[in-house]
Coordinates of C-alpha atoms in Angstrom, one line a residue:
X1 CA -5.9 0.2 -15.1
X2 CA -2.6 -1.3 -14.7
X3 CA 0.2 0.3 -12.3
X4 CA 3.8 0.3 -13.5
X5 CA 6.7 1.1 -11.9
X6 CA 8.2 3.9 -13.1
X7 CA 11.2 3.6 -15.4
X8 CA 14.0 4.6 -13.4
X9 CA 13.2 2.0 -11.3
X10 CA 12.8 -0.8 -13.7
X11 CA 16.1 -0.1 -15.0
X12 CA 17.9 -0.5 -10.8
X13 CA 15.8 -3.1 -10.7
X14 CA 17.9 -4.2 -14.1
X15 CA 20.9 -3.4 -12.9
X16 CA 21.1 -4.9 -9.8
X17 CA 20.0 -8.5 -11.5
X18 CA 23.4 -8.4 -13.9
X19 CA 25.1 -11.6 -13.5
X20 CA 22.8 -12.7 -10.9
X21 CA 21.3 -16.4 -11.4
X22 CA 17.8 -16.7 -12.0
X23 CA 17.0 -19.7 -10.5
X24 CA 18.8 -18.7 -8.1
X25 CA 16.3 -16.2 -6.8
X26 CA 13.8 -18.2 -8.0
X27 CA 14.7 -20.9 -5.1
X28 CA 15.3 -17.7 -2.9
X29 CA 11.9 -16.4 -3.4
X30 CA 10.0 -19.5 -2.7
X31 CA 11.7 -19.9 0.2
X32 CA 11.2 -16.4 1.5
X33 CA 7.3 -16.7 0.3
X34 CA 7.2 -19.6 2.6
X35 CA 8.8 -17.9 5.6
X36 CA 6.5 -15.0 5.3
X37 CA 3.8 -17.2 5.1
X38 CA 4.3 -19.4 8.1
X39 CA 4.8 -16.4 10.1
X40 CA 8.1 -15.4 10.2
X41 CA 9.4 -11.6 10.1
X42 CA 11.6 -9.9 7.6
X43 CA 14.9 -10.3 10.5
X44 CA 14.7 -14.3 9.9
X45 CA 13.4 -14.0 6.3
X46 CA 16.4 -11.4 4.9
X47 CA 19.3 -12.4 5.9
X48 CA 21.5 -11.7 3.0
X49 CA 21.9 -9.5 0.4
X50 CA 20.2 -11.5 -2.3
X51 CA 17.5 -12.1 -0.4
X52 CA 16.7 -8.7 -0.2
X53 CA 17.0 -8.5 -4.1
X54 CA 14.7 -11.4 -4.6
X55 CA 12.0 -9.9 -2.4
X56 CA 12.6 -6.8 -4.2
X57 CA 12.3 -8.5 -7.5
X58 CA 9.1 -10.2 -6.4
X59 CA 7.3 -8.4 -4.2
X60 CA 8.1 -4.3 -4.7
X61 CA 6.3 -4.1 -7.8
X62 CA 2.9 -5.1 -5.9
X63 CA 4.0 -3.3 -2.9
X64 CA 4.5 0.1 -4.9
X65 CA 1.3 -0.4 -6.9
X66 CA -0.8 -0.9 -3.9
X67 CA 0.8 2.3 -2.4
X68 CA 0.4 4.2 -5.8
X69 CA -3.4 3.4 -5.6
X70 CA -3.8 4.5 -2.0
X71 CA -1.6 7.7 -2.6
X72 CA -3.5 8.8 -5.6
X73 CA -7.0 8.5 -2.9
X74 CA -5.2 9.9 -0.5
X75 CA -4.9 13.1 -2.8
X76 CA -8.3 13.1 -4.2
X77 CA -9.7 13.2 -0.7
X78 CA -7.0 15.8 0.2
X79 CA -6.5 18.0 -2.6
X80 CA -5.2 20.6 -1.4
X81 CA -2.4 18.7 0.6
X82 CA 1.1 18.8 -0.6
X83 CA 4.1 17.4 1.7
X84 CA 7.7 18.1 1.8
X85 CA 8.8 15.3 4.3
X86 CA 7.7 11.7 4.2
X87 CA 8.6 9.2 7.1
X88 CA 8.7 5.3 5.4
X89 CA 8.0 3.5 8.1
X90 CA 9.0 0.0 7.7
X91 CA 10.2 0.6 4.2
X92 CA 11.5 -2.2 2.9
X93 CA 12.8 -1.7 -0.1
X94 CA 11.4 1.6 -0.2
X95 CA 8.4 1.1 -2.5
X96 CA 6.0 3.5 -0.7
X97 CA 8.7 6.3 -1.1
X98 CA 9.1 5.9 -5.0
X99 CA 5.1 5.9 -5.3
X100 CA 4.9 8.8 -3.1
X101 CA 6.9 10.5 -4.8
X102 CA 5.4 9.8 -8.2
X103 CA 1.7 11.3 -6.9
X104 CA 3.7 14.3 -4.6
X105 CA 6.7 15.0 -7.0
X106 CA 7.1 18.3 -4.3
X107 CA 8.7 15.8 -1.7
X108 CA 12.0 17.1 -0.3
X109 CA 13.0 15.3 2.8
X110 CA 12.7 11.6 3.0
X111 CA 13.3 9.4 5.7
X112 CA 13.8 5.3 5.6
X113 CA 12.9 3.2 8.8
X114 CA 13.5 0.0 8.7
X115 CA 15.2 -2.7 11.4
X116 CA 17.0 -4.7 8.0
X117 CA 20.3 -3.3 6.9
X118 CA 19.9 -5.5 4.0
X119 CA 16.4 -3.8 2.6
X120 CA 17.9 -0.2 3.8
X121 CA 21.1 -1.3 1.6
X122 CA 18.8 -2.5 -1.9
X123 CA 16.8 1.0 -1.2
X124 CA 19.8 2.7 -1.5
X125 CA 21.1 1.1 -4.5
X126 CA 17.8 1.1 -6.2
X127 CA 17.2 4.7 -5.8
X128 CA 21.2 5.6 -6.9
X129 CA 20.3 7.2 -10.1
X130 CA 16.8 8.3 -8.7
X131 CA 15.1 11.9 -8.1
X132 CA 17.4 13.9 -5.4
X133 CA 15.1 13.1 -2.4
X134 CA 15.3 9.5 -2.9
X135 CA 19.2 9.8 -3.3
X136 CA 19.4 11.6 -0.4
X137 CA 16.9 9.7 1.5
X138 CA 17.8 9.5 5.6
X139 CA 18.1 5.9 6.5
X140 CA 17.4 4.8 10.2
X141 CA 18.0 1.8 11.2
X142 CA 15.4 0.9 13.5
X143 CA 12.7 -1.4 15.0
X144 CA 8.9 -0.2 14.8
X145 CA 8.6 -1.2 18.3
X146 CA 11.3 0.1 20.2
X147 CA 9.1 3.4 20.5
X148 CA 9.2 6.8 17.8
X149 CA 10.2 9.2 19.9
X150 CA 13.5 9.6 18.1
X151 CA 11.8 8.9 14.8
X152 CA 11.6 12.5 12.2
X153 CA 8.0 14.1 12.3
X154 CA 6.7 14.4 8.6
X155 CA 4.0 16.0 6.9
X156 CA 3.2 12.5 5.3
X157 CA 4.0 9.1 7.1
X158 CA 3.3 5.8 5.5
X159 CA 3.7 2.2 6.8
X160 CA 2.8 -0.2 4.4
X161 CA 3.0 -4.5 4.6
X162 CA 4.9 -3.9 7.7
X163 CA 1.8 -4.0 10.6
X164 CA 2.0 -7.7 9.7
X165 CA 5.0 -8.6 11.5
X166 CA 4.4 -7.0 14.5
X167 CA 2.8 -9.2 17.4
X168 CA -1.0 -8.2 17.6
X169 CA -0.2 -6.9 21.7
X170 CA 2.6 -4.2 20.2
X171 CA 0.5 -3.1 17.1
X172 CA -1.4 -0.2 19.2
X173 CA 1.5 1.2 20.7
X174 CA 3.2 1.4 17.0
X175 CA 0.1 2.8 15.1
X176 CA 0.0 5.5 17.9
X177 CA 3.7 6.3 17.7
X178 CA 3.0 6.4 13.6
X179 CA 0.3 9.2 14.5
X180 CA 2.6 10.9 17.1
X181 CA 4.7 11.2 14.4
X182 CA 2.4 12.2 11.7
X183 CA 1.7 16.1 10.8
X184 CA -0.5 15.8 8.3
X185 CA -1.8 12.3 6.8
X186 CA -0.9 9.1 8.1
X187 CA -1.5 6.1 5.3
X188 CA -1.6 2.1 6.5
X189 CA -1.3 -0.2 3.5
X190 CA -1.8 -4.2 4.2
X191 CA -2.4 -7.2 2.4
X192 CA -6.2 -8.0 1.4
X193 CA -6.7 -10.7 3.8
X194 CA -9.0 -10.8 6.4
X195 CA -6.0 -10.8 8.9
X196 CA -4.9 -7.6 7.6
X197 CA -8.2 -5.8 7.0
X198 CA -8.2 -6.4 11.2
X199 CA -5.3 -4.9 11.7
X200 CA -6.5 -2.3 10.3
X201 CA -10.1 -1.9 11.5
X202 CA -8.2 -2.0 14.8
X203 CA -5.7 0.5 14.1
X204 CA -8.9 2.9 12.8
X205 CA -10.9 2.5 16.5
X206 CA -7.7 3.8 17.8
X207 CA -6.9 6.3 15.4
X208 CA -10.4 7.9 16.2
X209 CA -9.7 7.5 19.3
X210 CA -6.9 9.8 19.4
X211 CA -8.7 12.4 17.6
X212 CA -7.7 11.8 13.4
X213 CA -9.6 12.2 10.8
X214 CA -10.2 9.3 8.2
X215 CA -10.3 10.0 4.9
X216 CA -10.4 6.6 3.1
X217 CA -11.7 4.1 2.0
X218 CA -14.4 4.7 5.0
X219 CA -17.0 7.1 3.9
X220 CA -17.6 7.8 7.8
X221 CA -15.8 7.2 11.8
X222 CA -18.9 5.1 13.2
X223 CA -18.3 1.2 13.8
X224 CA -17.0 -0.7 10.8
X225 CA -20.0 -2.0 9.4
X226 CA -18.1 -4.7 7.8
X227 CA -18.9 -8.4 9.9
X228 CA -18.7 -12.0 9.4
X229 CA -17.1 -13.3 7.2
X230 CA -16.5 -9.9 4.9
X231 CA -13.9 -7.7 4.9
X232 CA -12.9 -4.6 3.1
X233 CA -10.1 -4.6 0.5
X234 CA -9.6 -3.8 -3.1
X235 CA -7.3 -4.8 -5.7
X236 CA -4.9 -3.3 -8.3
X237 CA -3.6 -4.8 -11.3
X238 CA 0.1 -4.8 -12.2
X239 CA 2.4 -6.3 -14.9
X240 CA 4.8 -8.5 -14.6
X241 CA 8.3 -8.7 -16.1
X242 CA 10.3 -11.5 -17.6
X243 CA 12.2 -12.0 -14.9
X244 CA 9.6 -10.9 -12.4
X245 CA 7.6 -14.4 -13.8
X246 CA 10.4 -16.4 -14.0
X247 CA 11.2 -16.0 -9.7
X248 CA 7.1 -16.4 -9.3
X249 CA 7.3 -19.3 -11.2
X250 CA 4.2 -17.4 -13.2
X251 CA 3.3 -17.8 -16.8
X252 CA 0.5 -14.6 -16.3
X253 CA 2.2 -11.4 -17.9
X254 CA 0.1 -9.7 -14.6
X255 CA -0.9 -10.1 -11.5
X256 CA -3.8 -8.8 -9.6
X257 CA -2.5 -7.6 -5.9
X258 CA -5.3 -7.7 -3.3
X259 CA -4.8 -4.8 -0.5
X260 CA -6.3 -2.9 2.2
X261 CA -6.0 0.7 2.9
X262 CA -6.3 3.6 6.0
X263 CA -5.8 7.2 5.4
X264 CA -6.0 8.8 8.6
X265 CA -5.3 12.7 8.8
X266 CA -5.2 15.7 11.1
X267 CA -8.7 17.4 11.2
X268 CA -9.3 19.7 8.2
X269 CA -6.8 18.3 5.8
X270 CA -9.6 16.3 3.5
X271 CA -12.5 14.8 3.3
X272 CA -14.3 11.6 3.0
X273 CA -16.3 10.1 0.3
X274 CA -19.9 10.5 0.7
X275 CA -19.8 6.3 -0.3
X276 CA -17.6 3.7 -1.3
X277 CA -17.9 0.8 -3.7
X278 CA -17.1 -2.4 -1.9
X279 CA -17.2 -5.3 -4.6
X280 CA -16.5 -5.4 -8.1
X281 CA -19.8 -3.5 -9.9
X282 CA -22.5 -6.5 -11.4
X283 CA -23.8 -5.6 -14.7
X284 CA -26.7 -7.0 -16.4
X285 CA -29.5 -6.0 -19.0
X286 CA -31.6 -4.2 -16.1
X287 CA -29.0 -2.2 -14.6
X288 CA -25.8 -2.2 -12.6
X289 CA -25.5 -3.8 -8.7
X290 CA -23.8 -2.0 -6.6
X291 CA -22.4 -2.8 -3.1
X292 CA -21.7 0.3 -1.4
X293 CA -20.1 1.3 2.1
X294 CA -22.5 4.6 3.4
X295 CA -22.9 6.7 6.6
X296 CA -26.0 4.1 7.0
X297 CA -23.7 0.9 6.7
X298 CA -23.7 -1.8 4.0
X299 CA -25.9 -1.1 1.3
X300 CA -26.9 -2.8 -2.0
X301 CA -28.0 -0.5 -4.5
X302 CA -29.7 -0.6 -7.9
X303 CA -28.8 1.5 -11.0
X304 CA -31.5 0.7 -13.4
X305 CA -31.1 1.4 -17.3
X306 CA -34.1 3.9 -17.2
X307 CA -32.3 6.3 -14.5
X308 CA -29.7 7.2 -17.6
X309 CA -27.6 9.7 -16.3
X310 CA -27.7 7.2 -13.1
X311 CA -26.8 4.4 -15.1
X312 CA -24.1 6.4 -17.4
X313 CA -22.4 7.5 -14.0
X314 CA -22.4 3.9 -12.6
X315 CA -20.8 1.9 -15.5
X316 CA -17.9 4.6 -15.1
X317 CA -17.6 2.9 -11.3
X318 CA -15.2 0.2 -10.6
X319 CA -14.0 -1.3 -7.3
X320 CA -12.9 0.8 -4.9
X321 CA -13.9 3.8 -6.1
X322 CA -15.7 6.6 -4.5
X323 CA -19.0 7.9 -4.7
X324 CA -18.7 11.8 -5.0

């Protein structure tokens, strides 16, 4: 399945590139890639207002479709859940908040956190002709780490691609002011990479700590069963625009955006999955492979042809998906 943005955003996104050079943000993009890959944060990456347009061009349609596919786990575990505020923590351009509201259309208060005047500026303009709570949305100017007690509490926070830039000693303090913060479920979103599946399995041990509940992708709250050189993440597959290829440099008319995922909520708003799959499902003429996360760890299981309504259940399974 492919995850688009939705058209009203398409067309800002249109908008906003009117009479603006392509190679132009081509260049721009490459050298924010490069910045962001060396190490450096969003305050020495966007500096100017076209920078924030190029990330935006590049990088928010993978951002939101990551966020879309966590959202719509988040409520299958929680079905019953359905928030009025949402806290953007680190927002960006304020992808979460558009795929948020796409999966909880009952969203009426939004709030935008973010320590860039130039990403709370593109938000703004991209969500000008938007749903009401995005127009409307409360920006705050603000860094992650100078503490949340001034931050709005919300029925739903979310922080995604933005654990990443905060040095690994300050990243407890800022998940804990995230849950402080939180009234209901509390989603982390981070690249697929081993780095940030650590973050994360951090952020988790603390998370339980302080008494949450997770909901996904982990199937239980033991000790991540996940070691060496393995690490859990999952992938969604987006498609890319004209211009969208043109600043990548990309010929592919998609890309495939590898992720990793926390939904940590207050006790009795969900449930886990009884298991997860971990890896892309193997199929061959005896049956399907699966790799599966469980209560009992890691586990490879079998689903031969013979077990049919086994076998008709598993071909429907695809990466990431949960075992119910």
């Amino acid at each position: 399945m492919s995850v688009e943005l939705p058209a009203t955003l398409r067309a800002a996104i249109a908008r906003e590139l009117e009479g603006v050079s392509r190679k132009g943000l081509a260049e721009r993009t490459a050298r924010t890639s490069a910045a962001y890959r060396a190490g450096k944060g969003s305050a020495g990456v966007i500096r100017e207002a076209d920078d924030a347009l190029a990330y935006a061009l590049a990088r928010l349609p993978a951002t939101y479709a990551a966020c879309a596919s966590v959202f719509e786990e988040a409520a299958a575990r929680a079905p019953g859940f359905a928030p009025r505020r949402l806290l953007d923590a680190g927002a960006g351009p304020a992808a979460a908040s558009w795929a948020a509201l796409e999966t909880w259309p009952q969203l009426a208060e939004l709030s935008w956190l973010d320590a860039s005047p130039q990403f709370l500026e593109i938000a703004a303009r991209l969500a000008a002709e938007a749903a009401e709570p995005l127009r409307a949305a409360d920006r705050r100017r603000g860094d992650l780490t100078a503490g949340g007690a001034d931050w709005p509490r919300a029925d739903l926070v979310a922080c995604s691609y933005a654990l990443a830039e905060i040095a690994p000693e300050r990243q407890a303090a800022v998940v804990a002011d995230l849950w402080a913060a939180c009234e209901g479920l509390l989603a982390l979103v981070e690249p697929g990479t081993p780095a940030g599946f650590a973050r994360l399995r951090k952020a988790r041990e603390g998370l339980i700590a302080a008494g949450a509940q997770i909901l996904a992708p982990c199937p239980h709250e033991m000790v991540c069963p996940m070691v060496g050189e393995d690490w859990c993440h999952f992938a969604v597959r987006l498609p890319r625009s004209r211009d969208h290829r043109l600043a990548k440099g990309a010929e592919v008319p998609y890309e495939d955006e590898p992720y990793a995922y926390l939904l940590a909520a207050r006790p009795g708003l969900g449930a886990a999955a009884p298991a997860r799959v971990l890896a892309p499902p193997r199929a061959g003429k005896p049956g399907i492979d699966l790799k599966l996360c469980t209560p009992e760890g890691v586990e490879a299981r079998f689903v031969g042809r013979r077990d049919k309504a086994g076998h008709a259940a598993a071909r429907r399974l695809g990466w990431g998906d949960a075992l119910d």
